Coordinates of C-alpha atoms in Angstrom, one line a residue:
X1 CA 0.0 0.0 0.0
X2 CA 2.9 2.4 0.4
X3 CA 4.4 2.7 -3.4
X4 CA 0.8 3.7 -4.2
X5 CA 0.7 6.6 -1.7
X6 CA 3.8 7.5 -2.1
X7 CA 3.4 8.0 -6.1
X8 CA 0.7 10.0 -5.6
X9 CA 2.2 12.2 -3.0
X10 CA 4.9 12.6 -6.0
X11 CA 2.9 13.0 -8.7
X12 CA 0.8 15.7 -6.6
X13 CA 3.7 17.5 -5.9
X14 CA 5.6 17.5 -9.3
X15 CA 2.1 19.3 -10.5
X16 CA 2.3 21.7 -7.1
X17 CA 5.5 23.1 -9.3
X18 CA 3.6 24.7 -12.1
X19 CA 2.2 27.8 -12.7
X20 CA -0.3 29.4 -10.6
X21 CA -3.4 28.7 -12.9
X22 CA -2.2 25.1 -12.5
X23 CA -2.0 25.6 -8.9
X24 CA -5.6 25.8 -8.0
X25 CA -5.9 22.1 -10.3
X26 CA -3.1 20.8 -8.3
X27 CA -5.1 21.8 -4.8
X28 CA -7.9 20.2 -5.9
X29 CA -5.7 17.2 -6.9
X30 CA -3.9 17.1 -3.4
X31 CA -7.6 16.8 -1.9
X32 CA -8.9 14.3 -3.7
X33 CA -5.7 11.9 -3.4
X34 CA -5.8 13.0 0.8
X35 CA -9.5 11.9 0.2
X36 CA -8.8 8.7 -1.5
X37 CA -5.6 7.6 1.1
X38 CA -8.3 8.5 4.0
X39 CA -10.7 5.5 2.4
X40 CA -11.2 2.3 4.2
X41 CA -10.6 -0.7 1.7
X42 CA -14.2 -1.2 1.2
X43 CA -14.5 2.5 0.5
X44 CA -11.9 2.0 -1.9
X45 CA -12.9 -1.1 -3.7
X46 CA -16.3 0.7 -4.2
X47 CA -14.8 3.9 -5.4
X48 CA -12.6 1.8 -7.9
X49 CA -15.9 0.1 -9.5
X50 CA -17.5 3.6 -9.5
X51 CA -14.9 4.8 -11.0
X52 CA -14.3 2.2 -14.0
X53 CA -18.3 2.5 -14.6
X54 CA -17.8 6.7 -14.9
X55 CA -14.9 5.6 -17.3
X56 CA -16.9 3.4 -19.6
X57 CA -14.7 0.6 -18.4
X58 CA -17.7 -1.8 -17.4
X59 CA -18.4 -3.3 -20.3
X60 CA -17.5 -6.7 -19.1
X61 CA -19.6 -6.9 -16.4
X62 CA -18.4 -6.0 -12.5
X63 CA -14.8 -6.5 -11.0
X64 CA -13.9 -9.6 -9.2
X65 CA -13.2 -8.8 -5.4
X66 CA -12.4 -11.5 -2.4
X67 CA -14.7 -8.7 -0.8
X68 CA -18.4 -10.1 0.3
X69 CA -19.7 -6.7 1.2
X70 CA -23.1 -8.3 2.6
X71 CA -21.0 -10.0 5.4
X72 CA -18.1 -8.8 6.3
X73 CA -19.4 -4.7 5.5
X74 CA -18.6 -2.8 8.5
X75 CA -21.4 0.0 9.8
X76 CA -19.3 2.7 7.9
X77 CA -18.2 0.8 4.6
X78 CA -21.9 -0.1 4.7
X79 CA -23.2 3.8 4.0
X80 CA -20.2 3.9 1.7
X81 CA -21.6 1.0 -0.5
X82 CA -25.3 2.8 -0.7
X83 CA -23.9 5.9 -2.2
X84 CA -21.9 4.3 -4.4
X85 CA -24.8 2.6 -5.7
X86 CA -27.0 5.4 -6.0
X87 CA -24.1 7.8 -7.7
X88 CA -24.0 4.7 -10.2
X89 CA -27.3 5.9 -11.7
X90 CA -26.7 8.7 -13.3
X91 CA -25.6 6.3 -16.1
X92 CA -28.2 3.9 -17.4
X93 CA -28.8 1.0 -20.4
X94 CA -31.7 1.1 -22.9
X95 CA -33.0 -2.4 -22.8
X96 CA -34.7 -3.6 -26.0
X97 CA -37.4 -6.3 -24.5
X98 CA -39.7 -6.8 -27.8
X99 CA -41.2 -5.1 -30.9
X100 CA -44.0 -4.9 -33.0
X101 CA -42.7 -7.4 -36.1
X102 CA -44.3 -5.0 -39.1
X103 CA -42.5 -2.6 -37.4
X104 CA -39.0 -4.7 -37.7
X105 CA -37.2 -2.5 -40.3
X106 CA -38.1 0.9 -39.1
X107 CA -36.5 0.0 -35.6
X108 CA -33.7 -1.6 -36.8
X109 CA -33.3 1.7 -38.7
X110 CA -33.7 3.7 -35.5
X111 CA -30.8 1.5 -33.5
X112 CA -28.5 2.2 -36.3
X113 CA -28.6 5.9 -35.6
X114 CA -27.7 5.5 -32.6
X115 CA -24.8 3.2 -32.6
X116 CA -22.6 2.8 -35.0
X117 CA -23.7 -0.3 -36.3
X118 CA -24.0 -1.6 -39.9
X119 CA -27.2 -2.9 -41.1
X120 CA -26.4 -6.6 -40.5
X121 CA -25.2 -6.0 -37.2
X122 CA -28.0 -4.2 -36.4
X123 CA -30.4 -6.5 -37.6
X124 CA -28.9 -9.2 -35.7
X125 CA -29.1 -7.1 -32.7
X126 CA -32.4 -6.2 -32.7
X127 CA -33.8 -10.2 -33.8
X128 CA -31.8 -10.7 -30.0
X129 CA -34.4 -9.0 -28.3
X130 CA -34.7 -9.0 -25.2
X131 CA -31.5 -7.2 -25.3
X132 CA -29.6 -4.1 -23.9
X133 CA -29.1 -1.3 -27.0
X134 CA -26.7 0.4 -25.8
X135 CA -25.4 1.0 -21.9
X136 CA -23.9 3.5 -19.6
X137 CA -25.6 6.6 -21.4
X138 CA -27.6 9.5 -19.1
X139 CA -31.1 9.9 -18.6
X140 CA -31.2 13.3 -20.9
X141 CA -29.2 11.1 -23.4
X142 CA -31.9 7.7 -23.9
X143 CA -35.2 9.9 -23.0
X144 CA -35.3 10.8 -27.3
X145 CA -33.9 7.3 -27.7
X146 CA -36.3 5.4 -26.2
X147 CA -39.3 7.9 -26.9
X148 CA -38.5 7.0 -30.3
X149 CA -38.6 3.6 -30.4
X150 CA -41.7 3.2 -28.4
X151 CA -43.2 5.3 -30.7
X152 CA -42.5 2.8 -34.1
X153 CA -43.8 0.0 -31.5
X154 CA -41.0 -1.3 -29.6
X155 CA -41.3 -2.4 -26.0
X156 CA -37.8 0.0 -24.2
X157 CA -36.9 -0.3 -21.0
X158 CA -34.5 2.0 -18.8
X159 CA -32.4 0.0 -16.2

């Protein structure tokens, strides 16, 4: 555990040497990294899955950990894990669960604007159903997305 403090204690202060603009970044830096030294390894282990989900990093589904937070949680890595679980929606996945089958091509027409997928792969995607469109995207982001396929006859859920 001490080579990871101690690089970012050097790494905080290498960006301490810049220019004052840089300066107020590098406070902020030195408080999040006193934040982050200050977490118990719960704490940490949750901020690390947090933080890989914020990065897009998820896509493989959640990180192994020897951790069983349901048993061995303490009282405070207990709160810890509820906010990280309710910061974790902010992001969420637009699940395809069925569609209307005259309405086949104009959805699969609809997913390809909003992925980058060609028409094959899109078409395979959507025959899948019930599957997830595309993950990790804000509320403000799926709202048009889903609106839109509900309204050529598709069944969209938000999870």
């Amino acid at each position: 555990m001490q080579t990871p403090v101690r690089a970012i204690r050097l790494l905080s202060r290498s960006l301490c040497s810049t220019a004052t603009t840089t300066a107020t970044r590098s406070q902020k830096l030195e408080r999040i990294a006193d934040e982050l030294l200050n977490l118990n390894k719960l704490e940490r282990h949750d901020y690390s899955i947090l933080f890989r989900f914020k990065l897009g990093l998820n896509k493989y589904g959640p990180a192994i950990s020897g951790l069983d937070s349901s048993g061995s949680a303490s009282a405070g890595g207990g709160s810890a894990a509820t906010d990280a679980k309710t910061a974790e929606k902010t992001a969420f996945d637009i699940k395809l669960e069925k569609f209307d089958a005259a309405a086949k091509i104009k959805i699969i027409k609809e997913v390809r604007t909003f992925t980058d997928l060609g028409l094959k792969e899109a078409k395979e995607l959507v025959e899948k159903a019930p599957i997830v469109l595309k993950k990790g995207i804000t509320k403000e982001e799926a709202n048009p997305i889903v609106e839109k396929l509900k309204e050529l006859g598709a069944t969209v859920v938000l999870e």
